[in-house]
Amino acid sequence: MKGASVLPAVVGGVVFVVLALLTSDASVLPALLMVAAVVQGLYAIAAAAHLAEGRWILPARKTILSLHPLLLLLPIAFLAYSKNISVYSWTEHPTFWLSPVFFIARNVVMLLITWGLAFGFSRAALCGSERASMLAVLYAFAFVFNQSFIAFDWVMSFDYPWISTLFGGYFFIEAMFLGLATLSFLGMRLMAQGKAERGKTFMDTSTFLFGWSLLWAGQLFAQFLVIWYGNIPEEQLFLVRRIVDSPLRQMAVCIPLFLFVIPFTTLLSRAAKASNVVMTVIATLVFIGVFIERLLFIIPVAHMNAIVVVLALAALGGPFGYVLKQGVDEEEVTAGPV
Amino acid sequence: MSSPRAYFEKLEIDVLAAMGKPSIGYLIALAVSATCFVVGMGLWGYQMLFGMGVAGIRHPVGWGVYITDFVFWVGIAHSGTLISAVLFLFRAKFRSRFNRSAEAMTIFAVMTAGLFPLIHLGRSWFAYWLFPYPNQRELWVNFRSPLVWDVFAVSTYLTVSAVFFFVGLVPDLAVVRGRAEGIRKKIYAAFSLGWIGSAKQWIHYNQLYIFLAALATPLVISVHSVVSWDFAMSIVPGWHTTIFAPYFVAGAIFSGTAMVLTLMIPMRKILKLEDHINIGHFESLAKILLFTSLIVGYAYAVEFALAFYSGHTFEIAHFTYRLLGDYWALYALMVFSNVLLPLALFVKKLRRNIPFLFVLSIFVNIGMWLERFVIIVTSLSKEYDPYSWGTYVPSMVEVGITIGSFGLFFTLFLIFTKVLPVLAITEVKETAL
Amino acid sequence: MSDTNRRWEFEDEHEFLEKLKELVDQGTPTERLDVITPIPVPATEEILKMKRSPLRFFTLAGALTGLSLGFAFTIFTVMDWPIITGGKPLVSLPPFLIIAFALTILLGSLASFAGFLILGKMPSISKIQNPIEHENMFIIMLEDEAAQ
Amino acid sequence: MKRRDFVKFLGVTPGALAGSGSLADAQERLFENLLRPKQQDPADMWVVHQTTCTECPAGCGVLVKGREGRPVKLEGDPDHPINRGGLCMRGQASLGRLYHQERLREPLARGADGSWEPISWNAALDRISNALVESRGGSRNVYLSSRTTGSLAQLLDEFAASLNVERLPDLELFSYGALREAYDVLFGRREVPAYHVEEADLLVTVGADLFESFISPVRFARHVSEGLEHHLDWYHLEPQLTMTGTNAGHRIHLHAGSEQWLLAYLLKSAQPRSPLPARVLDAVPDVTIEQAFARTGVTPEQLQGLVAAWDAAEHPLVIAGGVSTAHAGGLPTALLAGLLQESSGAIGNLVDFGEAENYDSVGTPGELVDRVVDLASANVGVCFLSRLHTLAPVAGLQEVAGSAVLTVGLTDFLYPPTEACDLLLPISHSLESWGDVETYRGLTSVVRPAFTPLFDTVAEGDILLHLMAAPGNWEDYVARQWQAAGADVEEQPFLERPTRPVSTRLRAAPTADRLASSWTPDTLEEPVLAFSPSVRFFDGRSQVISLLNEIPDPLTAVSYGWALSISEDDAMMQSVEEGHVVQVSALGSEDFFPVRVHPAFDFAVLSLGMEHAATAALPIDANTGELIRCIGGVELGRVRDSAVLTVLSGSMDASGRGVLPNDVHHPPGVEAHEPGHEPRRLYPTPEHETYRWAMAIDLDKCTGCSACVAACYVENNISIAGPDEHRKGREMSWIRIQPYLDGDRPIEFMPVMCQQCGNAPCETVCPVYATYHNPDGLNAQVYNRCVGTRYCANNCPYKARRFNWFAGQRPEPMDLLVNPDVSVRPKGVMEKCTFCVQRIREAKDHAKDEDRIVLDGEFTTACAQSCPSGAIVFGNLLDENSEVYRWAHSENVHRILEGLGTEPAVYYLRQDNRGDTGHE
């Protein structure tokens, strides 16, 4: 099973690196952001479930815990991308925090640490040792800081010196949002393969998605309101560029729609929470919504090539999907309902 | 274990015993708290008579201890609904040991908090102008002002918490009714609304309780977000920052949980409820404490780091001042109590050590009060224009009124322990099986 | 003796449930059966084939009213007397959303509570005056037809 | 502003007094005839009288704006030749003297136990008459007053002659002894000439504090700012920092007492335009640049620069004065300055004896000391002390006054001299009585009563006339004087007589001799104690006015109490800290002074406000008879304890904060927000239809004199907070002069008031709409809607909002000093600058009646109106022809904290690096 997951990872990684080296703009960034978010997010959920002794993750546990090779892929991919670091305007006037070397170094180190802890946690958890809990906690720390720095460094620093202190938190909330959506997919596949029967815990995943959409909306509003109300030109410029000037501005409306309005309203009903169709749609919308948002962050401030964006996404997303599929297929029938 | 009924009976007896004749110690405590409250109100009167100037607040520090107290008490109010609603949704069993007192605490804390916006007004006697009604010239309030949001958020919070509290009480009031005599029986009967526990009642009751919990949860989040926006909506460096909403919510839950510990640990002893509340239950609270303290710590770190990350003159100047300026000692104590000390909870031994938890909870209460004070005062005392810089020192009036607010809170809580069952009897029964 | 006005009391939940099931299986009309329990026993709902409580419609109605009222109210006031503050647009939806949210929760919960009282027929004067105490017993009551 | 449009004069029919009639009913009759504005004008009508300010000898013309029979505001008279509309803070605040609670309200006589007891006017005057009669038996009567000119001087002489009273030379702390002595030596004219700085292209001032107290500060401020228009180059050399110094393009610090060396060097090194007699030149020691540097501490570069500028200039003008002529080297300094004026051909035009100040009757403290010595032996009968706030400078005077048979004080306050008095006659304020002032040759201005006296007070003139038993009253007397001059005192606010050019010839012999004899080779030993001119208290006489204590000193930002200002280095060397209360050796007295450590002050100079000189017995310069204001070799004594100074400035360092129009900090690669350019926003800034009231302030012209602050206080009924509140930072001023340290000048002054933002952060946060954006672009404040959350103040980045921590105190009769157009704010509400909305409303109503919009310059705010240097313009930004539009769209315009996007309506103008070398 390891080999099965390592190989595609390597392939995808190579393709991605090549793409990154060929391009000189930010085209590969969205893919990098997405995969970093979803994989780290899934692990975060696994860790949380482990600590909370949440039973609801059990069926897909193995699958998730076998994702760590993809986490190792991230530092490599990031290094390749950082060849195009000049897409950040601050590189013309580096500061202490924003100097290319420090920038690249700290991110690579953090990605490696995150991978290491995820690896350790997977090992410990699967062989059920005590150290798992401790590693889970450490991973949670790593996850939070890593996603925060991904937010601040990879995305926010495009609009230097604009800052939003919640940006980091917003990112790891979204990462877990994606994680939950993935979990929902896994649950459905497991049920489809008859390896688990519909039960309370699938509902729980849906309920979590429901709650998360509200939480996410809160995070979004908390940032928007402060900037909208403060009316400080430098801050408003960030929003103006994206929702007033951006070529994608019409699509901006999709973000709250896909990530909050639709999930929240539909999942109000208990029936929807149990329905495969609904959950498939919702989980997909979450993925699309987050991806659009990532694009929207970058488009006004850095050039991207549509084809490369898609190819890069395939290069990293492909292995990810494959590994999950493999994992689920190799899961043996679990005791108890999902 | 013996038959469930035996346990039920014992539980009822134990809990209702707590509502029996007040001890001398109780009466003294009540007298002291009441006195503090009365003195505090007296000082408020004095302030209204002579003017706001008797407080220490000054130009440019327009807000001081009063707003600090407001935020502090609203924060305290938060654990109640959190423990009740959120944990209910998460089906966390240990909640049943705390939800009753926590909810009571919520209500009393909100009432206390509600006083401070009035106290800090230059013209308290016109406080009603903040309520949404048209004056003679049909001028309404300014719904764009965070202070009006406060009015809505806090009053909603009080109402919903009260409803939630009462609904949870109904079956227990019926229990008390069953064991009470004479006039007390009649009163409890009336308040239990004729609850008998028939299936037809339970089915609606369960629905109601879930919905109230589901509505209260986002409310908890929103209320303290709104409170945080009192600051974040401004353009004051140190206030105007996006992380405030989640940061304050976490802080609120943090301080609220600490207050639950502060109250429950002695209460458990005094009311002899050791059989029903065990160390495991406290450990669960300790975990919440640890979790929220980590979030708070994260917020401290991010605020600080990004100030320097951005290179903004004002941000850098402000956070340097917060760290090294006139109030450095308070800031240091705050970081110690809210971030460093709680890290000890990673150690299971300490998580389960009740004296330690008690001491810790006191530190956290102090630390969280200081957090609000530091945020409010340091930000205002050195703002944009250096000509208008100045440091603030609270006056005795402010100190007195603050003590008075504790007086009010404890008076109400002490009365509560005597008139209502401090444990959610029915739910404890439910979870005991 | 006939099956009218029978009353069974159990100390144990399971015995109670079994008896209840038995009664229902015997074909006792569920509307004549009533149970009183010191704690909620979800199982009874299934046995008695009770319908899911319509309380949620109260909640929904209340919440929606609150939401719309919140926006209508705030927008009306700024239109009624337009006053510019801080260069913000007259109809400033982001702030108004906060008011609307608060009212949604407020009316939502109040409506739910009202729904509870109405559906549960509370407060009930008769039950207040002479309540039935379960005394921690699981009770089954069978009313006679006359009571219908 | 057309004064004639609205000026209304008092119609007073001269009430002929029966010669015998008692003074009391003379008063009655006189004021019955004064019209009572209440009856003749509706209460909402301003009644404006033209008169002359007597707060200091400068004699500026003022318009007294009265309502309901009481004056509530003074404004500079736009037509008056001295101030042309400007008025200094002392003038603005002088109403505070009129309405002062502690003003004498009735005649007082010293009781047996030494306490004051009321006495009737007639009784009091009879006592004096009797004493005068008794004094015929050989004892001498003396009359001492502060500077007296015009009709009163005339009357005093008659009085002295008719009642055998010796009139002593008038006592002034600023007697210009050195200058008058020097001009006497040089040209035989013992006078203070007029200095026409507006006609010079290079101005070199040596210690002359043009903007604080030197001759006529308001006029100098106007002339210098006119000079700046045509690029007047200005070198100011002084031992200790003054407000004037901070305004000079080149401010050069030199060692106290070394001025003569610098001037000698300049005289010798510059090319003379009209060569001086060899004999005179020989008397001037040759000073090499090294010597000059060694003596003065002025670097060779600076010296050469100065000489170069002097040679290059067409009309250079040097003025010595202030502290630089008030020490042992004072006379040679003044002499050399005179010689430079002579050699540069300034005498006769730039230095004009034709319009010399009228100081005829004023003696120096030195002269007075001689008289006292002579009087000490004689026995004094009646001793009159009129309008004196101190006798301290003249040793022994207090004793002489005390030993007199009857000492009569004519005064409005219980100033220290009254301790020597047996009888006190409360004299009317100049707004309550007739009179005139001859400021300089060729200009006499009327002092005209604006309303009936508040208390039982009488004009000095009437007292004298009564004692002389002369017919007619003081008003008639003044009128007669004016008729004699062919003018009508009723009609003319002032009388300008053509002045004959005065021919002067340099008197070589005495000049040379005096130079040689008075030359002092040694400069003062450092550290030096200097008595700085005080823009707030003049020579201390104005310190009784509470408002002037409330407004901080522009240099030190200290409001209440004396403070000894020292540089940071001195503080370090003397190991004292701010607030330490120390003793100063030189003064010997038991006085202790709290220390104000000030980065901008010069090393080895300790400065103390001139108002302190009014109480300390300072040494007197033998050459000139002038008070010594620079004392060498002082030491700080022990630190007694520590005090909290009432410093209103939180910090003077605004570097990189975008407050001052200097570089606003932006992170690298981020371009500054360019002025006037509207940034992209999520929602637009409000538009305005007809008016967008705005203000523009030229920081190059602003001298920091704080006249605007005083004007604002009086116009807007701002309450006085007092020292204790000031220590808590709770001042109430709506406009403040913020002093900033900034490489450009020693101190930058920045007037800051509510910026009336287009996107005002304060407005949105108010829950009750107590503040909002009105259609004219004003940030309106509705006092009676305010509940006092203070949120607005927290959120105002300019901190322009003031909260009423307590109910404002207005001790009777100060309660009469209220502008009825402006509500008095109750406790617990927020208040702030409204751009004088009451004036805006008045102007708009007026325009509406004539069915037009308000014209530019039709009215202006109190601060702009009062500004002596015309640094503030106010108007409608939407009117493209308006002055404010021109200013706001000129170069180097800046708005405070522009990066916040608040779109303020106050524009600040400043040339970058004005004065290339900045302060040396």
Coordinates of N, CA, C and O in Angstrom, one line a residue, chain B residues 48-60 62-63 120-123 125-126 129-130 135 139-142 144-148 229-230 234-236 239 310-311 313-314 317 380 383-389, chain D residues 648-651 653-654 656-657 665 667 728-730 736-740 761 763-769 783-791 794-799 801-803 805-806 826-829 897 900:
Chain B
M48 N -22.0 60.1 39.2 CA -23.0 60.8 38.4 C -23.2 62.2 38.9 O -23.3 63.2 38.2
L49 N -23.0 62.4 40.3 CA -23.3 63.7 40.9 C -22.2 64.7 40.5 O -22.4 65.8 40.0
F50 N -20.9 64.2 40.6 CA -19.8 65.2 40.4 C -19.2 65.1 39.0 O -18.5 66.0 38.5
G51 N -19.5 64.1 38.2 CA -19.0 64.0 36.9 C -18.0 62.9 36.7 O -17.4 62.4 37.7
M52 N -17.8 62.5 35.4 CA -17.0 61.4 35.1 C -15.6 61.6 35.6 O -14.8 60.7 35.8
G53 N -15.2 62.9 35.8 CA -13.8 63.2 36.2 C -13.3 62.5 37.5 O -12.1 62.3 37.7
V54 N -14.3 62.0 38.3 CA -13.8 61.3 39.5 C -13.2 60.0 39.2 O -12.5 59.4 40.0
A55 N -13.4 59.5 38.0 CA -12.7 58.3 37.6 C -11.4 58.7 37.0 O -11.1 59.9 36.8
G56 N -10.5 57.7 36.8 CA -9.1 58.1 36.4 C -9.0 58.3 34.9 O -8.0 58.8 34.4
I57 N -10.0 57.9 34.1 CA -9.9 58.1 32.7 C -9.7 59.5 32.3 O -10.1 60.4 33.0
R58 N -9.0 59.7 31.2 CA -8.5 61.0 30.8 C -8.4 61.1 29.3 O -8.6 60.1 28.6
H59 N -8.1 62.3 28.9 CA -7.7 62.4 27.5 C -6.3 61.9 27.3 O -5.4 62.3 28.1
P60 N -5.9 61.0 26.5 CA -6.7 60.4 25.4 C -7.3 59.0 25.8 O -7.9 58.4 24.9
G62 N -10.0 57.3 26.9 CA -11.4 57.6 27.2 C -12.1 56.4 27.8 O -13.1 56.5 28.4
W63 N -11.5 55.2 27.6 CA -12.1 54.0 28.2 C -11.0 53.4 29.1 O -9.8 53.4 28.8
H120 N -20.2 53.7 32.6 CA -19.1 54.4 31.9 C -19.7 55.6 31.1 O -18.9 56.4 30.6
L121 N -21.0 55.7 31.0 CA -21.6 56.9 30.2 C -21.4 58.2 30.9 O -21.5 58.2 32.2
G122 N -21.0 59.2 30.2 CA -20.9 60.5 30.8 C -22.2 61.0 31.4 O -22.3 61.7 32.3
R123 N -23.3 60.6 30.7 CA -24.7 60.9 31.2 C -25.5 59.7 31.3 O -26.4 59.4 30.5
W125 N -27.9 58.9 33.0 CA -29.3 59.1 33.1 C -30.0 59.1 31.7 O -31.2 59.1 31.6
F126 N -29.2 59.2 30.7 CA -29.8 59.2 29.3 C -29.4 57.8 28.6 O -29.6 57.7 27.4
W129 N -31.3 56.3 25.8 CA -31.2 56.8 24.4 C -30.5 55.8 23.5 O -30.6 55.9 22.3
L130 N -29.9 54.8 24.1 CA -29.2 53.8 23.2 C -30.1 52.7 22.7 O -29.8 51.9 21.9
N135 N -36.9 59.1 19.1 CA -37.1 60.1 20.1 C -38.2 61.1 19.5 O -38.7 60.9 18.4
L139 N -35.8 60.5 15.7 CA -34.5 60.1 15.4 C -34.2 58.7 16.1 O -34.5 58.6 17.3
W140 N -33.8 57.8 15.3 CA -33.5 56.4 15.9 C -32.1 56.4 16.3 O -31.4 57.4 16.2
V141 N -31.7 55.2 16.7 CA -30.2 55.0 17.0 C -29.4 54.7 15.8 O -30.0 54.4 14.7
N142 N -28.1 54.8 15.9 CA -27.2 54.6 14.7 C -26.8 53.2 14.7 O -25.9 52.7 15.4
R144 N -25.2 51.7 12.8 CA -23.8 51.5 12.3 C -22.8 51.5 13.4 O -21.6 51.2 13.3
S145 N -23.3 51.8 14.6 CA -22.4 51.9 15.7 C -22.2 50.6 16.5 O -23.3 50.0 16.9
P146 N -21.0 50.2 16.7 CA -20.8 48.9 17.4 C -21.5 48.9 18.8 O -21.9 47.9 19.3
L147 N -21.7 50.1 19.4 CA -22.3 50.1 20.7 C -23.7 49.7 20.6 O -24.3 49.1 21.5
V148 N -24.4 50.0 19.5 CA -25.8 49.6 19.3 C -25.8 48.1 19.1 O -26.7 47.4 19.6
W229 N -15.6 43.7 18.4 CA -15.7 44.8 17.3 C -15.8 46.2 17.9 O -15.6 47.1 17.2
D230 N -16.3 46.3 19.1 CA -16.2 47.6 19.8 C -14.8 48.2 19.6 O -14.7 49.4 19.5
S234 N -12.7 50.4 15.3 CA -12.0 51.6 15.3 C -10.8 51.6 14.4 O -10.5 50.5 13.9
I235 N -10.1 52.7 14.4 CA -8.8 52.7 13.6 C -7.6 52.9 14.5 O -6.6 53.3 14.2
V236 N -7.8 52.5 15.8 CA -6.8 52.6 16.8 C -5.8 51.5 16.6 O -6.2 50.3 16.7
W239 N -6.1 48.0 18.2 CA -7.6 47.6 18.3 C -8.0 47.2 16.9 O -8.7 46.2 16.8
S310 N 4.7 43.6 9.0 CA 4.1 44.6 8.1 C 5.0 45.8 8.0 O 5.0 46.5 7.0
G311 N 5.8 46.1 9.1 CA 6.6 47.3 9.0 C 5.9 48.6 9.2 O 6.4 49.7 8.9
T313 N 4.7 51.8 10.9 CA 5.2 52.6 12.0 C 4.3 52.5 13.2 O 4.8 52.1 14.3
F314 N 3.1 52.7 13.1 CA 2.2 52.8 14.2 C 2.0 51.4 14.9 O 2.0 51.3 16.1
A317 N 5.3 50.6 16.7 CA 5.4 51.5 17.9 C 4.5 51.0 19.0 O 4.8 50.9 20.1
L380 N -4.9 53.1 23.6 CA -5.4 54.4 23.7 C -4.3 55.4 24.1 O -4.2 56.5 23.6
E383 N -1.5 56.8 20.8 CA -2.1 56.6 19.5 C -1.3 57.3 18.5 O -0.1 57.5 18.6
Y384 N -2.0 57.8 17.5 CA -1.3 58.4 16.3 C -0.5 59.7 16.7 O 0.7 59.8 16.3
D385 N -1.2 60.6 17.3 CA -0.6 62.0 17.5 C 0.2 62.1 18.8 O -0.4 62.0 19.8
P386 N 1.5 62.2 18.7 CA 2.3 62.1 19.9 C 1.9 63.3 20.9 O 2.1 63.1 22.1
Y387 N 1.4 64.4 20.4 CA 1.1 65.4 21.4 C 0.0 64.9 22.3 O 0.1 65.2 23.5
S388 N -0.9 64.1 21.9 CA -2.0 63.6 22.7 C -1.7 62.2 23.3 O -2.5 61.3 23.2
W389 N -0.5 62.0 23.8 CA -0.2 60.8 24.5 C -0.4 61.0 26.0 O -0.2 62.1 26.5
Chain D
L648 N 1.4 69.6 28.6 CA 0.3 69.2 27.8 C 0.7 68.4 26.6 O -0.1 67.8 25.9
S649 N 2.0 68.3 26.3 CA 2.5 67.6 25.1 C 2.9 66.2 25.6 O 3.8 66.1 26.4
G650 N 2.3 65.1 25.0 CA 2.7 63.8 25.3 C 4.1 63.5 24.9 O 4.9 62.9 25.6
S651 N 4.5 63.9 23.7 CA 5.8 63.7 23.2 C 6.0 64.8 22.1 O 5.1 65.1 21.4
D653 N 8.2 64.2 19.6 CA 8.8 63.6 18.5 C 7.8 62.9 17.7 O 7.1 61.9 18.1
A654 N 7.5 63.5 16.5 CA 6.5 62.9 15.6 C 7.1 62.3 14.4 O 6.5 62.1 13.4
G656 N 8.2 60.5 11.3 CA 7.7 59.5 10.5 C 6.3 59.1 10.7 O 5.8 58.1 10.2
R657 N 5.6 59.9 11.5 CA 4.2 59.5 11.8 C 3.2 60.2 10.9 O 2.0 60.0 11.0
H665 N 6.3 57.8 7.1 CA 6.9 56.5 7.0 C 6.1 55.6 6.1 O 4.9 55.4 6.3
P667 N 6.6 51.6 4.4 CA 7.5 50.5 4.2 C 8.2 50.6 2.8 O 7.5 51.1 1.9
K728 N -3.8 65.6 34.6 CA -4.4 64.4 34.1 C -4.7 64.5 32.6 O -5.4 63.7 32.0
G729 N -4.1 65.5 31.9 CA -4.2 65.6 30.5 C -5.6 66.0 30.1 O -6.0 65.8 29.0
R730 N -6.4 66.6 31.0 CA -7.8 66.9 30.7 C -8.0 68.4 30.3 O -8.9 69.0 30.8
R736 N -5.1 73.6 19.4 CA -3.9 73.6 20.3 C -2.7 73.7 19.4 O -2.7 73.4 18.2
I737 N -1.6 74.3 19.9 CA -0.4 74.5 19.2 C 0.5 73.3 19.6 O 1.0 73.3 20.7
Q738 N 0.7 72.4 18.7 CA 1.5 71.3 19.0 C 3.0 71.6 18.7 O 3.3 71.8 17.5
P739 N 3.9 71.6 19.7 CA 5.3 71.7 19.4 C 5.9 70.4 19.0 O 5.7 69.4 19.7
Y740 N 6.7 70.4 17.9 CA 7.4 69.2 17.5 C 8.8 69.4 17.3 O 9.2 70.5 16.8
P761 N -13.9 59.1 11.4 CA -14.0 57.8 12.1 C -14.9 58.0 13.4 O -15.5 57.1 13.9
E763 N -17.6 59.7 13.7 CA -19.1 59.7 13.5 C -19.8 58.4 13.6 O -20.7 58.2 14.3
T764 N -19.2 57.4 12.8 CA -19.9 56.1 12.7 C -20.1 55.4 14.0 O -21.0 54.7 14.2
V765 N -19.1 55.6 15.0 CA -19.2 54.8 16.2 C -20.2 55.4 17.2 O -20.4 54.7 18.2
C766 N -20.7 56.6 17.0 CA -21.6 57.1 18.0 C -23.0 56.4 17.9 O -23.6 56.4 16.8
P767 N -23.4 55.9 19.0 CA -24.6 55.1 18.9 C -25.9 56.0 18.8 O -26.9 55.5 18.3
V768 N -25.8 57.2 19.1 CA -27.0 58.0 19.2 C -27.0 59.2 18.1 O -27.8 60.1 18.3
Y769 N -26.1 59.1 17.1 CA -26.1 60.2 16.1 C -25.8 61.5 16.7 O -26.2 62.5 16.2
Y783 N -24.6 68.6 21.1 CA -24.3 68.4 22.5 C -25.4 67.8 23.3 O -25.2 66.9 24.1
N784 N -26.6 68.2 23.0 CA -27.7 67.7 23.9 C -28.2 66.3 23.5 O -29.0 65.7 24.1
R785 N -27.6 65.7 22.4 CA -27.9 64.4 22.1 C -26.8 63.4 22.7 O -27.1 62.2 22.8
C786 N -25.7 64.0 23.0 CA -24.5 63.2 23.4 C -24.8 62.5 24.8 O -25.3 63.2 25.7
V787 N -24.5 61.2 24.8 CA -24.6 60.5 26.1 C -23.3 60.3 26.8 O -23.2 59.9 27.9
G788 N -22.2 60.6 26.0 CA -20.9 60.5 26.7 C -20.3 59.2 26.7 O -19.7 58.7 27.7
T789 N -20.3 58.5 25.6 CA -19.6 57.1 25.5 C -18.1 57.3 25.3 O -17.4 56.4 25.6
R790 N -17.7 58.5 24.8 CA -16.3 58.8 24.6 C -15.7 57.9 23.5 O -14.5 58.0 23.2
Y791 N -16.5 57.1 22.8 CA -16.0 56.3 21.7 C -15.5 57.2 20.6 O -14.4 56.9 20.1
N794 N -12.0 58.2 21.4 CA -11.1 57.2 21.2 C -10.7 57.0 19.7 O -9.6 56.7 19.4
N795 N -11.7 57.1 18.9 CA -11.5 56.8 17.5 C -11.1 58.0 16.6 O -11.0 57.8 15.4
C796 N -10.9 59.1 17.2 CA -10.4 60.3 16.5 C -8.9 60.2 16.4 O -8.2 60.4 17.5
P797 N -8.3 60.0 15.3 CA -6.8 59.9 15.2 C -6.1 61.3 15.5 O -5.0 61.3 15.8
Y798 N -6.9 62.4 15.5 CA -6.3 63.7 15.7 C -6.5 64.1 17.2 O -6.0 65.1 17.6
K799 N -7.3 63.3 17.9 CA -7.5 63.6 19.3 C -8.0 65.0 19.5 O -7.5 65.7 20.4
R801 N -11.1 65.8 20.1 CA -12.4 65.8 20.8 C -12.1 66.0 22.3 O -11.2 65.4 22.8
R802 N -13.0 66.8 23.0 CA -12.8 67.1 24.4 C -14.0 66.6 25.2 O -15.1 66.9 24.7
F803 N -13.8 66.0 26.3 CA -14.9 65.5 27.1 C -15.1 66.4 28.3 O -14.1 66.8 28.9
W805 N -15.4 66.4 31.7 CA -15.2 65.5 32.8 C -16.0 66.0 34.0 O -16.6 65.3 34.8
F806 N -16.1 67.3 34.1 CA -16.9 68.0 35.2 C -17.7 69.1 34.5 O -17.5 69.4 33.4
P826 N -22.8 70.9 29.2 CA -23.0 70.4 30.5 C -21.9 69.3 30.7 O -21.3 68.8 29.8
K827 N -21.8 68.8 31.9 CA -20.9 67.7 32.3 C -21.3 66.5 31.6 O -22.5 66.2 31.3
G828 N -20.3 65.7 31.2 CA -20.6 64.4 30.6 C -20.8 64.4 29.1 O -21.2 63.3 28.5
V829 N -20.6 65.5 28.4 CA -20.8 65.4 27.0 C -19.5 65.7 26.3 O -18.6 66.4 26.8
L897 N -1.9 62.7 8.8 CA -2.3 61.3 8.7 C -3.1 61.0 7.5 O -4.1 60.3 7.6
L900 N -4.6 57.5 6.5 CA -5.8 56.9 7.1 C -7.0 57.1 6.3 O -8.1 56.5 6.6

